[in-house]
PDB file of C-alpha atoms and ligand atoms in Angstrom:
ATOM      1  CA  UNK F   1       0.000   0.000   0.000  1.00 66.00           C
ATOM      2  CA  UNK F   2       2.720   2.358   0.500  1.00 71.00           C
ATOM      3  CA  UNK F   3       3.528   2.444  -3.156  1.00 92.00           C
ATOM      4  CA  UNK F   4      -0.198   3.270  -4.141  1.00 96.00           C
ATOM      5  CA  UNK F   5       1.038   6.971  -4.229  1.00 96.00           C
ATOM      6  CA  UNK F   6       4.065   6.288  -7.090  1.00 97.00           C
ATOM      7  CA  UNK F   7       1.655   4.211  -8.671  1.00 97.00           C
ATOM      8  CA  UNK F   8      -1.046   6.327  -9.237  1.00 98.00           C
ATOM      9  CA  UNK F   9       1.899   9.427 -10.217  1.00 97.00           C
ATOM     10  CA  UNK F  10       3.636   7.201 -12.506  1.00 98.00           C
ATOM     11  CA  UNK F  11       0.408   5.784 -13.962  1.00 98.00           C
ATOM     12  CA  UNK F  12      -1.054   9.636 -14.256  1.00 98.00           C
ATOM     13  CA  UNK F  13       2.093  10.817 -15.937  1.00 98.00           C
ATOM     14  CA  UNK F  14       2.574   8.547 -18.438  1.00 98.00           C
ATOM     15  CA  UNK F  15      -1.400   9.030 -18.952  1.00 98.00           C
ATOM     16  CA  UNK F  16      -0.198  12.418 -19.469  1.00 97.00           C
ATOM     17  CA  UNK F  17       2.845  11.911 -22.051  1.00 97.00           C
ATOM     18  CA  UNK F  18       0.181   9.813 -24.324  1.00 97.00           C
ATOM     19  CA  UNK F  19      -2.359  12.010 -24.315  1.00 96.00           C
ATOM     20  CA  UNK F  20      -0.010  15.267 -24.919  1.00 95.00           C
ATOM     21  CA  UNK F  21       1.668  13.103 -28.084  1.00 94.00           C
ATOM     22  CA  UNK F  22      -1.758  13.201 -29.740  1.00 93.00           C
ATOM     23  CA  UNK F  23      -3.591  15.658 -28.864  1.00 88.00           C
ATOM     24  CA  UNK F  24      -3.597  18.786 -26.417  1.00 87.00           C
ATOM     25  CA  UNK F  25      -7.143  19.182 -25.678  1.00 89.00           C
ATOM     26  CA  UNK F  26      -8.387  16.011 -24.624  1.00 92.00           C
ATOM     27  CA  UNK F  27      -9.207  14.921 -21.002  1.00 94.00           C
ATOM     28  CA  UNK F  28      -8.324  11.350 -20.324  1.00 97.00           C
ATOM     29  CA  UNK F  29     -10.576   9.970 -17.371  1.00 98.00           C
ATOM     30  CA  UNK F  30      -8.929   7.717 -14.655  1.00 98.00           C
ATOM     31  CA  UNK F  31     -10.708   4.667 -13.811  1.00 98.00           C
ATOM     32  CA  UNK F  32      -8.444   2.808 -10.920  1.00 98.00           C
ATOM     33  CA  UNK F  33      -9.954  -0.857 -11.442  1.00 98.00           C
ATOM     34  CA  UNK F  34     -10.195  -1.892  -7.624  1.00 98.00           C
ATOM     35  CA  UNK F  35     -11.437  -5.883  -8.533  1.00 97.00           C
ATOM     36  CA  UNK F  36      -8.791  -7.626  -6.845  1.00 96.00           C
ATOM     37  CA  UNK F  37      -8.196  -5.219  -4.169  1.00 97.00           C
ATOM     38  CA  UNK F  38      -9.639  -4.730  -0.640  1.00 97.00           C
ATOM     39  CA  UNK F  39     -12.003  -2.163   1.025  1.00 98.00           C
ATOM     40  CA  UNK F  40      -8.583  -0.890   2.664  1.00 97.00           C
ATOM     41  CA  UNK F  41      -6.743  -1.044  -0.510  1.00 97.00           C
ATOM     42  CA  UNK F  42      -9.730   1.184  -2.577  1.00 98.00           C
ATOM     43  CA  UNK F  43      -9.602   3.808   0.366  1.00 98.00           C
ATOM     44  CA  UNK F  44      -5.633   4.005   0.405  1.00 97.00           C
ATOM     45  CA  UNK F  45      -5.797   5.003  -2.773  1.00 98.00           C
ATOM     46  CA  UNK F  46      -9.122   7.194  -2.528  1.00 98.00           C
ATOM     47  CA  UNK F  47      -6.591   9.388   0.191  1.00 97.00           C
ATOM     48  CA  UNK F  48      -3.474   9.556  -2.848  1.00 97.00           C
ATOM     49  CA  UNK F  49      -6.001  11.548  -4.738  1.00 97.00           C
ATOM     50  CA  UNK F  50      -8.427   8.393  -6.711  1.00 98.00           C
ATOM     51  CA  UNK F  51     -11.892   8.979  -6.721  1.00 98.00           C
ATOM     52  CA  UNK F  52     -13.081   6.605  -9.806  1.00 98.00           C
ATOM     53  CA  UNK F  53     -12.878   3.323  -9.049  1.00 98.00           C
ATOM     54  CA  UNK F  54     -14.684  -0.194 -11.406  1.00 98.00           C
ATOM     55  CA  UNK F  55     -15.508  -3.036 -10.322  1.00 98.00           C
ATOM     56  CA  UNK F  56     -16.742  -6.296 -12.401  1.00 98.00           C
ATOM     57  CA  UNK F  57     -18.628  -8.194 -10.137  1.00 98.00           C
ATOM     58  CA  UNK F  58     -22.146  -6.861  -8.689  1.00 98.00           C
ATOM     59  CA  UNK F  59     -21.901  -8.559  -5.549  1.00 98.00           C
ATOM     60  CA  UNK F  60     -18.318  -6.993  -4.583  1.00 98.00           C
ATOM     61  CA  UNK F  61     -19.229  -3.181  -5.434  1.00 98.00           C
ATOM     62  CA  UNK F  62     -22.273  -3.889  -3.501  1.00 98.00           C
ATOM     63  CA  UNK F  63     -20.085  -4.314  -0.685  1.00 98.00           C
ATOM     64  CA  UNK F  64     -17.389  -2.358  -1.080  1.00 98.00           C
ATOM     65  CA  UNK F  65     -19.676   0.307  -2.412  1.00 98.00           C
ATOM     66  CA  UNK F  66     -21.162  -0.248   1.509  1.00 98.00           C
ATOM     67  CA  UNK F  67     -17.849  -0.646   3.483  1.00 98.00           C
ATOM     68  CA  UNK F  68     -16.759   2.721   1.630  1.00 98.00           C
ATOM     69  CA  UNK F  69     -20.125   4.426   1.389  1.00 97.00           C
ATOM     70  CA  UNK F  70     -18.917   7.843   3.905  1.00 98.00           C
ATOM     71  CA  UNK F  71     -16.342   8.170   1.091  1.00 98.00           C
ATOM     72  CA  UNK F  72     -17.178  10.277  -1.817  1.00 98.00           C
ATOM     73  CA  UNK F  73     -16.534   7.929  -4.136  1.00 98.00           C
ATOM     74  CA  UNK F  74     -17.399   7.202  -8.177  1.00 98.00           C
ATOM     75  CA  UNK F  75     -18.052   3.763  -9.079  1.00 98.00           C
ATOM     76  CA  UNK F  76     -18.113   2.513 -12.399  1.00 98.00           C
ATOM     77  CA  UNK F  77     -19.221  -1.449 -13.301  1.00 98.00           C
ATOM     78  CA  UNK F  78     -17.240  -2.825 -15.912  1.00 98.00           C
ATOM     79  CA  UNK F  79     -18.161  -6.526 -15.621  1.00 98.00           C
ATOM     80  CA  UNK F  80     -20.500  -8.904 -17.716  1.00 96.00           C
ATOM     81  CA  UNK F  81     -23.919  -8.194 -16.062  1.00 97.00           C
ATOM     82  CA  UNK F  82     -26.614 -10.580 -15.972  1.00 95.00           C
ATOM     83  CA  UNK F  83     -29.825 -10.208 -15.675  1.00 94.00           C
ATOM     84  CA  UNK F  84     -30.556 -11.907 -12.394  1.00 96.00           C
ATOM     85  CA  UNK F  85     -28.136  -8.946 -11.346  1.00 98.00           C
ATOM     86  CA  UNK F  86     -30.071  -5.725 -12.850  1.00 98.00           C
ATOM     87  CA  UNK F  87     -32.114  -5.219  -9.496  1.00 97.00           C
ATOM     88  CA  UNK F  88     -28.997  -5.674  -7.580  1.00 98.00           C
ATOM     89  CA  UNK F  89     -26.856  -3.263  -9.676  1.00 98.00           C
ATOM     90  CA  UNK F  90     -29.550  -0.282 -10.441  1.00 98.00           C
ATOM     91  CA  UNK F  91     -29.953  -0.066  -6.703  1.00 97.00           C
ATOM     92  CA  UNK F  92     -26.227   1.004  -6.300  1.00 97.00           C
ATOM     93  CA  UNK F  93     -27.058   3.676  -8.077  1.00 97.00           C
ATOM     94  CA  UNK F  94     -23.233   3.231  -9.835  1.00 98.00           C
ATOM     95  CA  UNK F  95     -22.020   6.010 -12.247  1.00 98.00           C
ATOM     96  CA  UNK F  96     -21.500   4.575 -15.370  1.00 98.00           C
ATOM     97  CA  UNK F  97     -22.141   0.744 -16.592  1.00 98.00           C
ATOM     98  CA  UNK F  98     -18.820   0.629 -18.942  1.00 98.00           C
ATOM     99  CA  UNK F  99     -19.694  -3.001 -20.780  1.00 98.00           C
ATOM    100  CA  UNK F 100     -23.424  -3.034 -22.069  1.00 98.00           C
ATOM    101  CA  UNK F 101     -22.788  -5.069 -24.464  1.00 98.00           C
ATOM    102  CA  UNK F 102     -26.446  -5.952 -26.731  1.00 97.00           C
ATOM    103  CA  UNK F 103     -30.012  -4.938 -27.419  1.00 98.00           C
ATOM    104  CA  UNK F 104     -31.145  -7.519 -25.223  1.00 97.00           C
ATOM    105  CA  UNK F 105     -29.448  -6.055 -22.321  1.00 98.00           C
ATOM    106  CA  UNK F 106     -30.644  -2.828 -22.616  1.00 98.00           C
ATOM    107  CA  UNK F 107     -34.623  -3.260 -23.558  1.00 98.00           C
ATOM    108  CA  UNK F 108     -34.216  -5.627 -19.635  1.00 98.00           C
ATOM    109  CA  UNK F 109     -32.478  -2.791 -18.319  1.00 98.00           C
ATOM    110  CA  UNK F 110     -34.900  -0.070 -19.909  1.00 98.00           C
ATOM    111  CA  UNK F 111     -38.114  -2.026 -18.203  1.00 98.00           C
ATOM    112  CA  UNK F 112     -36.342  -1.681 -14.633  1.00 98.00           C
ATOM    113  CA  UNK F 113     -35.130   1.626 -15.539  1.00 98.00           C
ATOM    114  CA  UNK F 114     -38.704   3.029 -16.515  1.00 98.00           C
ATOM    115  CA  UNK F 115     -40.422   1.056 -13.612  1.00 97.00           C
ATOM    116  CA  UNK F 116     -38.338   2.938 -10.921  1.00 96.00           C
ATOM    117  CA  UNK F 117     -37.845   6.062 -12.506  1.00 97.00           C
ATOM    118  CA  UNK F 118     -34.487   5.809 -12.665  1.00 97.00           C
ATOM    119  CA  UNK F 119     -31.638   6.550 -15.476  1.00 98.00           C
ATOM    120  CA  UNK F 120     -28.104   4.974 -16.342  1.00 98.00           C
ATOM    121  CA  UNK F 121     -25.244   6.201 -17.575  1.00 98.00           C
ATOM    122  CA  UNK F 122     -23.663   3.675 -20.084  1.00 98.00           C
ATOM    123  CA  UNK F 123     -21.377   2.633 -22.419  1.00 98.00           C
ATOM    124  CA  UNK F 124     -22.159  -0.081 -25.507  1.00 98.00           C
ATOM    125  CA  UNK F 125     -19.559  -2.568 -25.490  1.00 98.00           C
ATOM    126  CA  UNK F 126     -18.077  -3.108 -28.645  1.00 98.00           C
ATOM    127  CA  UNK F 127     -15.909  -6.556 -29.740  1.00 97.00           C
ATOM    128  CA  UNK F 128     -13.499  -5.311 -31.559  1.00 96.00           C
ATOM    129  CA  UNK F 129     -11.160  -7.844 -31.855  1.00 94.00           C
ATOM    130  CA  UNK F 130     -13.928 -10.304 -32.514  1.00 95.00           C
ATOM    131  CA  UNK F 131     -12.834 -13.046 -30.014  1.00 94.00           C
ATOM    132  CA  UNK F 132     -15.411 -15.891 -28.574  1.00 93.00           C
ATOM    133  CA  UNK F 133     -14.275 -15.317 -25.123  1.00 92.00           C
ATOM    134  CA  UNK F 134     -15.340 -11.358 -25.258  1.00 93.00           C
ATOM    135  CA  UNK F 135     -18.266  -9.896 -24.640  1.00 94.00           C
ATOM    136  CA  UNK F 136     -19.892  -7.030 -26.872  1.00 97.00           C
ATOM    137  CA  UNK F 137     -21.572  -6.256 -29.949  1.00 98.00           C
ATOM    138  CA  UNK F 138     -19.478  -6.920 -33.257  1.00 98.00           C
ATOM    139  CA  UNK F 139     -18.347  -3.824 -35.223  1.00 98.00           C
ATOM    140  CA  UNK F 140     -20.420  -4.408 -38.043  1.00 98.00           C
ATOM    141  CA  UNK F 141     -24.013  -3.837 -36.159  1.00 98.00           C
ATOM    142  CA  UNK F 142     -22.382  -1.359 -33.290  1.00 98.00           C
ATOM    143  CA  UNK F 143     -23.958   1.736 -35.018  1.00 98.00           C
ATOM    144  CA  UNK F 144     -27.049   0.047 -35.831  1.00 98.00           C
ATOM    145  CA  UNK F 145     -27.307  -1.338 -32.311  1.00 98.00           C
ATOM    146  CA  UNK F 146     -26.141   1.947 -31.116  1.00 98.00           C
ATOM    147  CA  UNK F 147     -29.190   3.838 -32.386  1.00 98.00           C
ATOM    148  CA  UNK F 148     -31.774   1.477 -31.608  1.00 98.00           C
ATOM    149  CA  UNK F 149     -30.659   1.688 -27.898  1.00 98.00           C
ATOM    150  CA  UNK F 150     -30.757   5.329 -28.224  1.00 98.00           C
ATOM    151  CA  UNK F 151     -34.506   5.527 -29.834  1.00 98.00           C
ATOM    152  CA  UNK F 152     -35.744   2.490 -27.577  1.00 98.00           C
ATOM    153  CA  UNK F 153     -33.847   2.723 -24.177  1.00 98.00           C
ATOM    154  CA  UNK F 154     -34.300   6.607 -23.209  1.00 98.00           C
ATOM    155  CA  UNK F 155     -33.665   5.588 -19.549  1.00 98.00           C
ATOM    156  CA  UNK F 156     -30.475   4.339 -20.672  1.00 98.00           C
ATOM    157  CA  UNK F 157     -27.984   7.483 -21.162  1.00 98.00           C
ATOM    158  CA  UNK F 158     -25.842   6.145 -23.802  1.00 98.00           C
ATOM    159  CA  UNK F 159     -22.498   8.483 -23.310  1.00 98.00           C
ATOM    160  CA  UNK F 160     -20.065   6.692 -25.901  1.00 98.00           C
ATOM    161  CA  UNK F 161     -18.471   2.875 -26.573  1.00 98.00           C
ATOM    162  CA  UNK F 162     -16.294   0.439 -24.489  1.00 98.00           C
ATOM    163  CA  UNK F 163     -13.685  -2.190 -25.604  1.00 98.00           C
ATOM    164  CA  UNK F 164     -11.158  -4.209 -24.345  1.00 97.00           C
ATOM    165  CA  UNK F 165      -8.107  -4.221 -26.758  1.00 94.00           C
ATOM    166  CA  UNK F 166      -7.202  -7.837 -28.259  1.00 93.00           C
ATOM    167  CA  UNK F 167      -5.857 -10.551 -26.142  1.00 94.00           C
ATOM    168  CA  UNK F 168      -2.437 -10.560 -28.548  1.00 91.00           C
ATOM    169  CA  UNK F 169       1.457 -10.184 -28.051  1.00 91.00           C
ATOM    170  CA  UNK F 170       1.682  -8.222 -31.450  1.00 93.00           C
ATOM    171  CA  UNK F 171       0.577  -4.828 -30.856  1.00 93.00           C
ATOM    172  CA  UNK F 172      -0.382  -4.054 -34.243  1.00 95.00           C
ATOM    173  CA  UNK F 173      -3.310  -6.049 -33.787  1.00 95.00           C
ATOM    174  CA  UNK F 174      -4.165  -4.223 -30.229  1.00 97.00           C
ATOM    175  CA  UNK F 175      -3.962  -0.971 -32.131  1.00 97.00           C
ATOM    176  CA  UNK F 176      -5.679  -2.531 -35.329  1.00 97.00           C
ATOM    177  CA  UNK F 177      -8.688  -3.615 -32.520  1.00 97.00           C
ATOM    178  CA  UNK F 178      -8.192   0.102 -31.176  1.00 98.00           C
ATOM    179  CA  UNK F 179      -8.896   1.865 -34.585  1.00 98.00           C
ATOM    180  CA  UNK F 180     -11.749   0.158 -35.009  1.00 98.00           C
ATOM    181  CA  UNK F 181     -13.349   1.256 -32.122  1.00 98.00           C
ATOM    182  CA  UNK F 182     -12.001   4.293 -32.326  1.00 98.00           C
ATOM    183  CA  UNK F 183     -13.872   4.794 -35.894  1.00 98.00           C
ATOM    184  CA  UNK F 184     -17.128   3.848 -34.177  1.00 98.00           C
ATOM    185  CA  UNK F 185     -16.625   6.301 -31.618  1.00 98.00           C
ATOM    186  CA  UNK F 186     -16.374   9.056 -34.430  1.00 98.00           C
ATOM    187  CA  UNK F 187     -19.094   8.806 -36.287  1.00 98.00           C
ATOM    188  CA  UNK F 188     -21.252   8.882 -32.927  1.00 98.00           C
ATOM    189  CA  UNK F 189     -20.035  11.714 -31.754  1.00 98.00           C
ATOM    190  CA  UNK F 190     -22.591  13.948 -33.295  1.00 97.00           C
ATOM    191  CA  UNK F 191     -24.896  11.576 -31.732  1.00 98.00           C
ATOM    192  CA  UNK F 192     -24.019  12.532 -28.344  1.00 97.00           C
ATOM    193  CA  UNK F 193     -21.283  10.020 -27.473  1.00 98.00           C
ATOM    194  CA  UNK F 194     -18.106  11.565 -25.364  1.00 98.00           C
ATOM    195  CA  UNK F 195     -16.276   8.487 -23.776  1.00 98.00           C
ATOM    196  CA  UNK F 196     -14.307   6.132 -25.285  1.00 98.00           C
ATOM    197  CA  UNK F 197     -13.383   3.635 -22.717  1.00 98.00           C
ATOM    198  CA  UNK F 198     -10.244   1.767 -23.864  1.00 98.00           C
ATOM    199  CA  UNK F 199      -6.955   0.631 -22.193  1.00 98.00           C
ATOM    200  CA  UNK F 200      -5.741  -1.455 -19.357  1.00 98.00           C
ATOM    201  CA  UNK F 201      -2.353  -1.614 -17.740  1.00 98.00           C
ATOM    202  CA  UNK F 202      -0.769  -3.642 -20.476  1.00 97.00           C
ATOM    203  CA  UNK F 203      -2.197  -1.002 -23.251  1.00 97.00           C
ATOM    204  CA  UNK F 204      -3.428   1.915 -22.385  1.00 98.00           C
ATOM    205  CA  UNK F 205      -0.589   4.054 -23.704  1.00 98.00           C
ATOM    206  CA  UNK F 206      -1.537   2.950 -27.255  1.00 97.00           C
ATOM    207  CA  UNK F 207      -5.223   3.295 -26.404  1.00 98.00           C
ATOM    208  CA  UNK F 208      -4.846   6.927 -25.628  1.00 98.00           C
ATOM    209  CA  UNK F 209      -2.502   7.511 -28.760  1.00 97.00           C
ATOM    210  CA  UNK F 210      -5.494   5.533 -30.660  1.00 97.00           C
ATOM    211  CA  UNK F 211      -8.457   8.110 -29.364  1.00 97.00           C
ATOM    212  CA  UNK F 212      -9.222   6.472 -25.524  1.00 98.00           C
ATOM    213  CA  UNK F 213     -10.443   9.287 -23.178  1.00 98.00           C
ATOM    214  CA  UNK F 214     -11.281   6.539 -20.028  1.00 98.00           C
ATOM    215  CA  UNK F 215      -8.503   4.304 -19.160  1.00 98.00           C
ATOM    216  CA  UNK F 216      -9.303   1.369 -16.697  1.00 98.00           C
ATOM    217  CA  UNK F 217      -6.217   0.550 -15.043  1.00 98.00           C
ATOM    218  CA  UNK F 218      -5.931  -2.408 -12.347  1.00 98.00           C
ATOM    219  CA  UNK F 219      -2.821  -4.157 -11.817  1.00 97.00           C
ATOM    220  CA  UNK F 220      -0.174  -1.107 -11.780  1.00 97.00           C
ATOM    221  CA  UNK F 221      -2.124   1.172  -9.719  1.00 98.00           C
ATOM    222  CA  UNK F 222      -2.693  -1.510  -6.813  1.00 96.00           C
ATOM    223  CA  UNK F 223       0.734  -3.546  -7.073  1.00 91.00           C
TER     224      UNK F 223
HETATM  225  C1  PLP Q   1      -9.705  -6.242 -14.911  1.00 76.22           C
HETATM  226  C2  PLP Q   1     -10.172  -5.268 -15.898  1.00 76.22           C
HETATM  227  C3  PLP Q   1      -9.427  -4.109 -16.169  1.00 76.22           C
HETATM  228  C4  PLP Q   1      -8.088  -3.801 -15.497  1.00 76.22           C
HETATM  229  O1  PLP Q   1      -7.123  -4.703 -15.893  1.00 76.22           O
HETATM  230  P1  PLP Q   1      -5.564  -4.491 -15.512  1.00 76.22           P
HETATM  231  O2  PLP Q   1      -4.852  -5.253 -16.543  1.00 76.22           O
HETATM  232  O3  PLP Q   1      -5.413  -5.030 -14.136  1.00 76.22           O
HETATM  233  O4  PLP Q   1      -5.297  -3.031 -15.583  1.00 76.22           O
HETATM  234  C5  PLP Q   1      -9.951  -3.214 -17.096  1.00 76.22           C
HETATM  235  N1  PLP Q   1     -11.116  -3.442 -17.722  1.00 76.22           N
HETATM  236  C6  PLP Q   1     -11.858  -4.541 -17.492  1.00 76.22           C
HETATM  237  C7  PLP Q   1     -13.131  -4.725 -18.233  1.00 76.22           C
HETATM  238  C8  PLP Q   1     -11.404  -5.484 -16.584  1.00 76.22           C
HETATM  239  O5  PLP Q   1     -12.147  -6.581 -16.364  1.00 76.22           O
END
């Protein structure tokens, strides 16, 4: 825990040297992924400066989100939700839900959405790499999908995409799996999307040089 502090600067700064290489303007949004860590481990690094943290499983931000609750923090879900788990996670109240990832998904979520009254900020997961073990709609339909969820799902505040770069050694095919998202992301920006969520700790230097403005970073922050 004592590192937690050079983590997060080191993380931040190189954050920082991506995002200046590319482009000036942009913000790039800090999501410290807190799934393997404890309750004590989230707030050590809530008092280094943190205040986004994801989590992928409903019943651990439903307790952390509890242990931690006189802590102002912003939790964001990230993990495959299923539907036995809607009640559960709308009740949270979380701040963004990163990985929607079909149609399906969202008219379930819309019902429970319109029957309480409630909205949700969220991301459509896309596949970009196109790999069996991923979650996420499949380039191809993402706009498509995209707009039906916006005209159907008005409880559903659809903000931008998600993706998780491709499970590969060669980083031209990360990137590759990168621009495509990234070209997604672009053409529904005049639809109101502002948040690309790519790159973990193994990428997200290359996610930010390929358009990311939300990393999701784990593993360095809480080693
Ligand atoms: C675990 C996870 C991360 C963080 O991964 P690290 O490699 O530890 O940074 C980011 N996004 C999702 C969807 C995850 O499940």
């Amino acid at each position: 825990m004592q590192n937690f502090k050079e983590n997060l600067i080191e993380a931040i700064e190189k954050i920082e040297k991506s995002r200046i290489s590319v482009d000036r303007h942009r913000i790039v949004r800090l999501v410290a992924v807190s799934k393997y860590s404890s309750s004590q481990e989230i707030q050590a690094l809530y008092e280094c400066g943190q205040r986004a943290f994801g989590e992928n499983k409903v019943q651990d931000l439903t307790q952390k989100s509890k242990t931690l609750e006189s802590l102002p923090l912003e939790w964001h879900f990230i993990g495959n939700l299923q539907s036995n788990k809607i009640n559960a996670l709308l009740a949270l109240k979380p701040f963004m839900f990163h990985s929607l990832h079909s149609l399906e998904l969202a008219l379930q979520l819309q019902k429970r959405l319109e029957r309480e009254s409630l909205t949700l900020k969220a991301l459509l997961q896309i596949n970009s790499a196109k790999e069996s073990t991923k979650s996420g709609v499949m380039p191809e339909i993402a706009l498509e999908t995209y707009h039906q969820i916006l005209e159907e799902c008005p409880n559903i505040k659809l903000c931008g995409l998600m993706s998780i770069g491709a499970h590969s050694s060669h980083s031209k095919l990360i990137q590759s799996s990168f621009e495509t998202t990234h070209a997604l992301f672009e053409k529904l920006q005049r639809f109101g999307a502002n948040t690309l969520s790519m790159g973990m700790s193994g990428d997200f230097e290359l996610a930010i040089k390929c358009g990311s403005n939300c990393v999701r970073l784990g593993s360095i922050l809480f080693k």
